[in-house]
GROMACS .gro file of N, CA and C in nm:
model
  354
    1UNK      N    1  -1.140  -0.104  -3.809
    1UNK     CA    2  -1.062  -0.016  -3.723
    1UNK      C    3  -0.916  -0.018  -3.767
    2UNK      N    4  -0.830   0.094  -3.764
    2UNK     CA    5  -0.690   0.153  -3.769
    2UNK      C    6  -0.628   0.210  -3.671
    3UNK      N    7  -0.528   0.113  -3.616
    3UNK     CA    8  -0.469   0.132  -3.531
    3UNK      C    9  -0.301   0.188  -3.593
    4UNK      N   10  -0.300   0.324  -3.539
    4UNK     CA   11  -0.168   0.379  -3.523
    4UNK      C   12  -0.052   0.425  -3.414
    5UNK      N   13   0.076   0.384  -3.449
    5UNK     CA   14   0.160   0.384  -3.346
    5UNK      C   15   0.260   0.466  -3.418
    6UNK      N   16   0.291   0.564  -3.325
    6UNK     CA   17   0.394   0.698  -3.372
    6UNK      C   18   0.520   0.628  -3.277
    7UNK      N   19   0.628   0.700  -3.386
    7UNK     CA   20   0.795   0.683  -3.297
    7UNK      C   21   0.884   0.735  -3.340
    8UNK      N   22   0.960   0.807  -3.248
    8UNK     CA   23   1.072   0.880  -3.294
    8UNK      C   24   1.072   0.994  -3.242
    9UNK      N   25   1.022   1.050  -3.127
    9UNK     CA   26   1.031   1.164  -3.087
    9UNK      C   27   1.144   1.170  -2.998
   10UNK      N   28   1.149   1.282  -2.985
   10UNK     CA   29   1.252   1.331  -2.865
   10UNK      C   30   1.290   1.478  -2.850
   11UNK      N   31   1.400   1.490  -2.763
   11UNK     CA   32   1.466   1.613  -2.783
   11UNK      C   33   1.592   1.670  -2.873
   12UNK      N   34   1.617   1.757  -2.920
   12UNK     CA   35   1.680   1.805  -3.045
   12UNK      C   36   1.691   1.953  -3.015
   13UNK      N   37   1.812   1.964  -3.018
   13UNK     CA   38   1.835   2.145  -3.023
   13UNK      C   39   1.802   2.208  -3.162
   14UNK      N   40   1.791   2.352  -3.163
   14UNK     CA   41   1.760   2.460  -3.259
   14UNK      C   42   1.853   2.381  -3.350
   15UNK      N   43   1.750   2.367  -3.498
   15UNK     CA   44   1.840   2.371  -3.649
   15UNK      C   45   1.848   2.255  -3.668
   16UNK      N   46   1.906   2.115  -3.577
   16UNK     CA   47   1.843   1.936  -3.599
   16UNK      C   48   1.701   1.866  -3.609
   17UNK      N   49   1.759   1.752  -3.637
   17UNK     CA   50   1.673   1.700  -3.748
   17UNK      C   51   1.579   1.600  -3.654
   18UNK      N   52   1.505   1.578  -3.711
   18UNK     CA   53   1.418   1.421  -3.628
   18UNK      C   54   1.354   1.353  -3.722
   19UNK      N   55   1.292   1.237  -3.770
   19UNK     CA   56   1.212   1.145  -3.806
   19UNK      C   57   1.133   1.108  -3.727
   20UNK      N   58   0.988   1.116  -3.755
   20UNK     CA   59   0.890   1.050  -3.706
   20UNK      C   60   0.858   0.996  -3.785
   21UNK      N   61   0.818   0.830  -3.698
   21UNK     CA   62   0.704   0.730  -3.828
   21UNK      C   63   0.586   0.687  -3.738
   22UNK      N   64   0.497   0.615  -3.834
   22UNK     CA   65   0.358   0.617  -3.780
   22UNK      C   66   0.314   0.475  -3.871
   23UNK      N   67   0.271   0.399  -3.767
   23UNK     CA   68   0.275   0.252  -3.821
   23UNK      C   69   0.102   0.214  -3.825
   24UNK      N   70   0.055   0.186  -3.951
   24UNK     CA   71  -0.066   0.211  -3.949
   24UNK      C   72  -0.127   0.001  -3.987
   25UNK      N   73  -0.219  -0.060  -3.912
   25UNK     CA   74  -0.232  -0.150  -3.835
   25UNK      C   75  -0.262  -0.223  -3.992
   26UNK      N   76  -0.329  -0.112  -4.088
   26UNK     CA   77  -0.395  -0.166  -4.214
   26UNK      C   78  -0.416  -0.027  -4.326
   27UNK      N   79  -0.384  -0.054  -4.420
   27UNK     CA   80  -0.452   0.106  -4.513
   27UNK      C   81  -0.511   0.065  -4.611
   28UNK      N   82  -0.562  -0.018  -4.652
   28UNK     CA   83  -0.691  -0.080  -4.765
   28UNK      C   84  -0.796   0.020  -4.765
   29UNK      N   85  -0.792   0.098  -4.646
   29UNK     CA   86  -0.953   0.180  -4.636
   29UNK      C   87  -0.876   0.302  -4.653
   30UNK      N   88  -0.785   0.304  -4.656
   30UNK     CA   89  -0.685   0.513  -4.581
   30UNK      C   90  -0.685   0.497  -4.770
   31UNK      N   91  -0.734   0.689  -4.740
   31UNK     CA   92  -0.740   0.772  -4.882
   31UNK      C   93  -0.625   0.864  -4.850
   32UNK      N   94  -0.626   0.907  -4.662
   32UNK     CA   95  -0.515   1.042  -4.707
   32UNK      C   96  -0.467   0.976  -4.562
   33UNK      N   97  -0.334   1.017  -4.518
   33UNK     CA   98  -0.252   1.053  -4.380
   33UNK      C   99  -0.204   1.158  -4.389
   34UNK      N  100  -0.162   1.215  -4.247
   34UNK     CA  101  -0.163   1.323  -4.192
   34UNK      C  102  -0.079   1.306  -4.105
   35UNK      N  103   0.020   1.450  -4.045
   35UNK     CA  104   0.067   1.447  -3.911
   35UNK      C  105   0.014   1.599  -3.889
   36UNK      N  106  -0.011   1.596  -3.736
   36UNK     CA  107  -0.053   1.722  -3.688
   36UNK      C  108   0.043   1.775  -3.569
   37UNK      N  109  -0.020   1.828  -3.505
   37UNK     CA  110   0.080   1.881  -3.402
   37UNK      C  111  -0.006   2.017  -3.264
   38UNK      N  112   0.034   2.000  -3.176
   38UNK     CA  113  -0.063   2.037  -3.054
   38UNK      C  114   0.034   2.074  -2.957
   39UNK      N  115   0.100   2.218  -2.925
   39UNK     CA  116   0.108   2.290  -2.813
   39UNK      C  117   0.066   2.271  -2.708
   40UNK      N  118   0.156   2.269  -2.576
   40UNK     CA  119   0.017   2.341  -2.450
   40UNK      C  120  -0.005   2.470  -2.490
   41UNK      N  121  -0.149   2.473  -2.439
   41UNK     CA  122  -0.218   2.612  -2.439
   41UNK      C  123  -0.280   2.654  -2.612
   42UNK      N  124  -0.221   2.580  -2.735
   42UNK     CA  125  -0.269   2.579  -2.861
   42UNK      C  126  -0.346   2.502  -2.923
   43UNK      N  127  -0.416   2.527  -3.005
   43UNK     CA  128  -0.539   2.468  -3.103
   43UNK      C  129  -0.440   2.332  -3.181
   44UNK      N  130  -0.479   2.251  -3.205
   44UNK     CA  131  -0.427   2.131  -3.304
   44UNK      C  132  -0.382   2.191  -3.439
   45UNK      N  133  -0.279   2.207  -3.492
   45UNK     CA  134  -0.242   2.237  -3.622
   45UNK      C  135  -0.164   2.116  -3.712
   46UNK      N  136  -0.241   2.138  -3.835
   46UNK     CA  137  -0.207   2.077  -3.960
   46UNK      C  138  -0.019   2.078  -3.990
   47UNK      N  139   0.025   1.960  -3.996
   47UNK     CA  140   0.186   1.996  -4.010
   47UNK      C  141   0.187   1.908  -4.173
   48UNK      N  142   0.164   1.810  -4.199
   48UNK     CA  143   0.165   1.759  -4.332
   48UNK      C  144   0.033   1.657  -4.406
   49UNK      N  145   0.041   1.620  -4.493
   49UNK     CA  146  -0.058   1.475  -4.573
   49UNK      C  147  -0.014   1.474  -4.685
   50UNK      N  148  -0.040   1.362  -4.682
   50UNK     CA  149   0.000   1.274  -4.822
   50UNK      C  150  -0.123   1.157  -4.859
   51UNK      N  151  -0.157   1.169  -4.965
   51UNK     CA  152  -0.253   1.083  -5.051
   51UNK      C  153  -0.147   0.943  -5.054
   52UNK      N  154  -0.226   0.845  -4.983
   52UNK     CA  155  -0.167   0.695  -4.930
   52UNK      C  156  -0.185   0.672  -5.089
   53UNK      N  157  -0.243   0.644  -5.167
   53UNK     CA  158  -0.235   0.623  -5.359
   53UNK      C  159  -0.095   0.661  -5.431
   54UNK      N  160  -0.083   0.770  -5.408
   54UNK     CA  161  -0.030   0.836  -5.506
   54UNK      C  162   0.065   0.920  -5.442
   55UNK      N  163   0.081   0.916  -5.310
   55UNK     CA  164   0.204   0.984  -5.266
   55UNK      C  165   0.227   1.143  -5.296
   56UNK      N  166   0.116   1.229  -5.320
   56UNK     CA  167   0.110   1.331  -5.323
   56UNK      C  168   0.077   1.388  -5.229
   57UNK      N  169   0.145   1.513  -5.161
   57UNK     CA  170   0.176   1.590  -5.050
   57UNK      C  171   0.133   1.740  -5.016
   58UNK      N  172   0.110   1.782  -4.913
   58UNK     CA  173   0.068   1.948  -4.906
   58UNK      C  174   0.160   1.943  -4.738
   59UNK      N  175   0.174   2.074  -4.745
   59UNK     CA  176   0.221   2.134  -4.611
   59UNK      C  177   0.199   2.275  -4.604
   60UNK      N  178   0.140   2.343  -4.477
   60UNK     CA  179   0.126   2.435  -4.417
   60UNK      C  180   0.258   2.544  -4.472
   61UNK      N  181   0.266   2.649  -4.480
   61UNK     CA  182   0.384   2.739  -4.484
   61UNK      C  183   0.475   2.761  -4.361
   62UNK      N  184   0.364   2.716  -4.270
   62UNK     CA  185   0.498   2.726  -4.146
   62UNK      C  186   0.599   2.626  -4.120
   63UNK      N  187   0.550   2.467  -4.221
   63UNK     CA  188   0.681   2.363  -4.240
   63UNK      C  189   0.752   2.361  -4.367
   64UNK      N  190   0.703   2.418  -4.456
   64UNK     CA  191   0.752   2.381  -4.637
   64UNK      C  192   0.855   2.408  -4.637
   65UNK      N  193   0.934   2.318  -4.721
   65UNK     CA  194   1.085   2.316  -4.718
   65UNK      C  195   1.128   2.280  -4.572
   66UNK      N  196   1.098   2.259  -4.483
   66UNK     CA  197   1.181   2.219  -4.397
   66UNK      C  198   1.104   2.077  -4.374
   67UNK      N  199   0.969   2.057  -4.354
   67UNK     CA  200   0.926   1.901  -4.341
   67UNK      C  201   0.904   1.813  -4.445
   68UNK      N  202   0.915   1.703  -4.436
   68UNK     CA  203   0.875   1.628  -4.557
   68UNK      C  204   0.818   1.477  -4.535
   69UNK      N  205   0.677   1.487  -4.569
   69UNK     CA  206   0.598   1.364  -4.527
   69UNK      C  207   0.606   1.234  -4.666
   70UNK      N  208   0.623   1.127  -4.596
   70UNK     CA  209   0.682   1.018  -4.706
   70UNK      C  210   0.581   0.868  -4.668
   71UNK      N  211   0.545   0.784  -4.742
   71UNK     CA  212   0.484   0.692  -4.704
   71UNK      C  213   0.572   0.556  -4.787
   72UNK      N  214   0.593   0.453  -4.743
   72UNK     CA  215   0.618   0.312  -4.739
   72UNK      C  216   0.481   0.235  -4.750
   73UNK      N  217   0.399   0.200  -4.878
   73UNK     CA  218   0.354   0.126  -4.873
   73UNK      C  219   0.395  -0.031  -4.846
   74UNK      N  220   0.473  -0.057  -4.840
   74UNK     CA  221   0.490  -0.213  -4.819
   74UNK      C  222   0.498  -0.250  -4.639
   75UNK      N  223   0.512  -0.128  -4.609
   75UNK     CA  224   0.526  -0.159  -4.467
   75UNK      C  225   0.402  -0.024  -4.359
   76UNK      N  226   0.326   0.007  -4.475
   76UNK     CA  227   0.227   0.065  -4.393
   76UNK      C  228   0.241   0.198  -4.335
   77UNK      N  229   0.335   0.260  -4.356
   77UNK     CA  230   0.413   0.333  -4.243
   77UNK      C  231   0.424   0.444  -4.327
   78UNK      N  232   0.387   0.575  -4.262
   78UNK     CA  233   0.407   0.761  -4.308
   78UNK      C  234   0.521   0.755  -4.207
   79UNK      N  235   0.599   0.869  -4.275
   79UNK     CA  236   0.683   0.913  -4.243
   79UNK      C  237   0.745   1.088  -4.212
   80UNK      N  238   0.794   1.106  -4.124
   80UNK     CA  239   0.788   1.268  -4.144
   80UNK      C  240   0.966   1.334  -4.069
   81UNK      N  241   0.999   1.391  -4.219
   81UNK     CA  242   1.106   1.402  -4.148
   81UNK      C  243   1.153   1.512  -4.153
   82UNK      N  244   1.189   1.604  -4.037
   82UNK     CA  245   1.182   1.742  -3.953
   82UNK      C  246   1.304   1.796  -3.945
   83UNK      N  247   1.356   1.875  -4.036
   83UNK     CA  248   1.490   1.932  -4.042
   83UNK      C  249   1.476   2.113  -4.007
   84UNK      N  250   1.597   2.154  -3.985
   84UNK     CA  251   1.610   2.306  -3.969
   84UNK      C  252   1.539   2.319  -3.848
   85UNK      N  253   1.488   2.279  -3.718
   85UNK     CA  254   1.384   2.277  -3.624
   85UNK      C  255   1.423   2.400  -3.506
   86UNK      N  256   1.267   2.426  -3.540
   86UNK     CA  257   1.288   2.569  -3.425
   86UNK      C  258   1.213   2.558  -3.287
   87UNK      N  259   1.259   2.579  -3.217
   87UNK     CA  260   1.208   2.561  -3.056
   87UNK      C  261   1.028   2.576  -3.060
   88UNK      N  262   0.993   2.654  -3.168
   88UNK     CA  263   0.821   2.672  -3.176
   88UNK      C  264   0.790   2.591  -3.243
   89UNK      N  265   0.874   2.451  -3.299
   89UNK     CA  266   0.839   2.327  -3.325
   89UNK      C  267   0.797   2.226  -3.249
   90UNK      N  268   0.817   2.278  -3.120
   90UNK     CA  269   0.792   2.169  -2.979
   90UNK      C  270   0.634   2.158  -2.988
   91UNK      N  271   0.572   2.066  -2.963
   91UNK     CA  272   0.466   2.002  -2.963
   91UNK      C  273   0.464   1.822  -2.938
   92UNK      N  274   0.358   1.806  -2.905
   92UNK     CA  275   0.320   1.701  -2.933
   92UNK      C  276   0.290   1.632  -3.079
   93UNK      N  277   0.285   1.581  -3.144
   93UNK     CA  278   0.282   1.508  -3.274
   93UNK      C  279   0.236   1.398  -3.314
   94UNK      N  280   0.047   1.413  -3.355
   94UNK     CA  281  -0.029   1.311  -3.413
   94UNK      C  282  -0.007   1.269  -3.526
   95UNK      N  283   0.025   1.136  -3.576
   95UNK     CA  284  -0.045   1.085  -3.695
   95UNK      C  285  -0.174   1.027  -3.719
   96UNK      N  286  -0.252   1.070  -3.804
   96UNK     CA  287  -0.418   1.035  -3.814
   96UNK      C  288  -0.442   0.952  -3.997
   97UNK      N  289  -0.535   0.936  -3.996
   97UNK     CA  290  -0.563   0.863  -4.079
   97UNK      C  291  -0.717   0.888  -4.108
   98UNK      N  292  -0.756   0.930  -4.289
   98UNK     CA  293  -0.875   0.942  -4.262
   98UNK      C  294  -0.926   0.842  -4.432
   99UNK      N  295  -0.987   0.771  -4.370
   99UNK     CA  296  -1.115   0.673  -4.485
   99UNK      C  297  -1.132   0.704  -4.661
  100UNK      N  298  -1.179   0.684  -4.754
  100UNK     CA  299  -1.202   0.743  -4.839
  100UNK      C  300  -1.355   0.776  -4.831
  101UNK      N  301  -1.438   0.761  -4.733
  101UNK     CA  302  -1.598   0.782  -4.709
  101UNK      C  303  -1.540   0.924  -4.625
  102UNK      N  304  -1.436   1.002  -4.643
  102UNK     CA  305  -1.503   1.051  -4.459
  102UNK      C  306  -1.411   1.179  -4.513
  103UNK      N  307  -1.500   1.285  -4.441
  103UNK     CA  308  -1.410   1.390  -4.477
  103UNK      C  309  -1.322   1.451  -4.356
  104UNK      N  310  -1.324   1.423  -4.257
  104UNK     CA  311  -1.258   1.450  -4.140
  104UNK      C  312  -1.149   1.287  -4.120
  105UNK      N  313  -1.069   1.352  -4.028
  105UNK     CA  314  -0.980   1.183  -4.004
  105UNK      C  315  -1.079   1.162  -3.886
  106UNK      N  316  -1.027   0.986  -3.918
  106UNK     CA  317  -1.105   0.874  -3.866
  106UNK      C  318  -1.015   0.851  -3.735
  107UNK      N  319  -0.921   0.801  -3.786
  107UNK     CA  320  -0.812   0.769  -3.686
  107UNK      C  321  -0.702   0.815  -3.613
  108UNK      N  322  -0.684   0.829  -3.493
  108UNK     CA  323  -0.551   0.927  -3.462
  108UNK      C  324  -0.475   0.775  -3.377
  109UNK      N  325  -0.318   0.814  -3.372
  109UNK     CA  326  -0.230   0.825  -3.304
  109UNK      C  327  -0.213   0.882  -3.129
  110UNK      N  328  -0.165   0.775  -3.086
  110UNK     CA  329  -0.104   0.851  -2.909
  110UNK      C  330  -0.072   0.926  -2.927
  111UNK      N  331   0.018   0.999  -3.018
  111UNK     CA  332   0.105   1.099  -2.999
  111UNK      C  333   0.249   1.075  -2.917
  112UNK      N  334   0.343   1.174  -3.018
  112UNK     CA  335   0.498   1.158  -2.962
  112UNK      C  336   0.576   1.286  -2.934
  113UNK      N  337   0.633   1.300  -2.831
  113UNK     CA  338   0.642   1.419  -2.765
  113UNK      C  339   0.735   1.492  -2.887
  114UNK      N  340   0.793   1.581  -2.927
  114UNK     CA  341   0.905   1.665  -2.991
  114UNK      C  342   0.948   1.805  -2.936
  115UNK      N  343   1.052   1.787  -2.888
  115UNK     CA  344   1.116   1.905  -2.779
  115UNK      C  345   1.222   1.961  -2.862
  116UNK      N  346   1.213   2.105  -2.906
  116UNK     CA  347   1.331   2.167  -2.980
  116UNK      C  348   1.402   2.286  -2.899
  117UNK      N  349   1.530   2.247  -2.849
  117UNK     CA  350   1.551   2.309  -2.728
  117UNK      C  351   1.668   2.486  -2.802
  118UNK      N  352   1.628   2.582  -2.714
  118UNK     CA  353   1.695   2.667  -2.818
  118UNK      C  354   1.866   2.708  -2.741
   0.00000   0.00000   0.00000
């Protein structure tokens, strides 16, 4: 089992920045991490991942260039850090974690609130 703990949320007006990190308990088994992101009233959407190996990255078009997901192997920990932010950035904000057996993630995050006020 992988236990993750997200931090760094808050509130932030239109156009500032935030860092979120996501403290992952163990990654010997993690092939990829992820942060997602969840509206009221919206479906769960994909915001970044990065290959825990090799530190290679993808993002959605609705964050590129403005997010950027980073990992710290020595301390376990993805990172995601949220610049230019637009009020339809507000969500909630999972980090997950998924196996190298598994094609869906294994593991999620509480989640950390992110309020972008306009």
């Amino acid at each position: 089992q992988v236990q993750l703990v997200e931090s760094g949320g808050g509130t932030v007006q239109a156009g500032g920045s935030l860092r979120l990190s996501c403290a992952a308990s163990r990654t010997s088994s993690i092939n990829r991490m992820a942060w997602f992101r969840q509206a009221p009233g919206k479906e769960r959407e994909w915001v970044a991942s990065v290959t825990w190996s090799t530190g290679s990255t993808n993002y959605p078009d609705s964050v590129k260039g403005r997010f950027t997901i980073s990992r710290d192997n020595a301390k376990n920990t993805v990172y995601l850090q949220m610049n230019s932010l637009k009020p339809e950035d507000t969500a909630v904000y999972y980090c997950a974690a998924r196996k190298f057996s598994s094609v869906n993630y294994d593991y999620w995050g509480q989640g950390t609130q992110v309020t972008v006020s306009s």
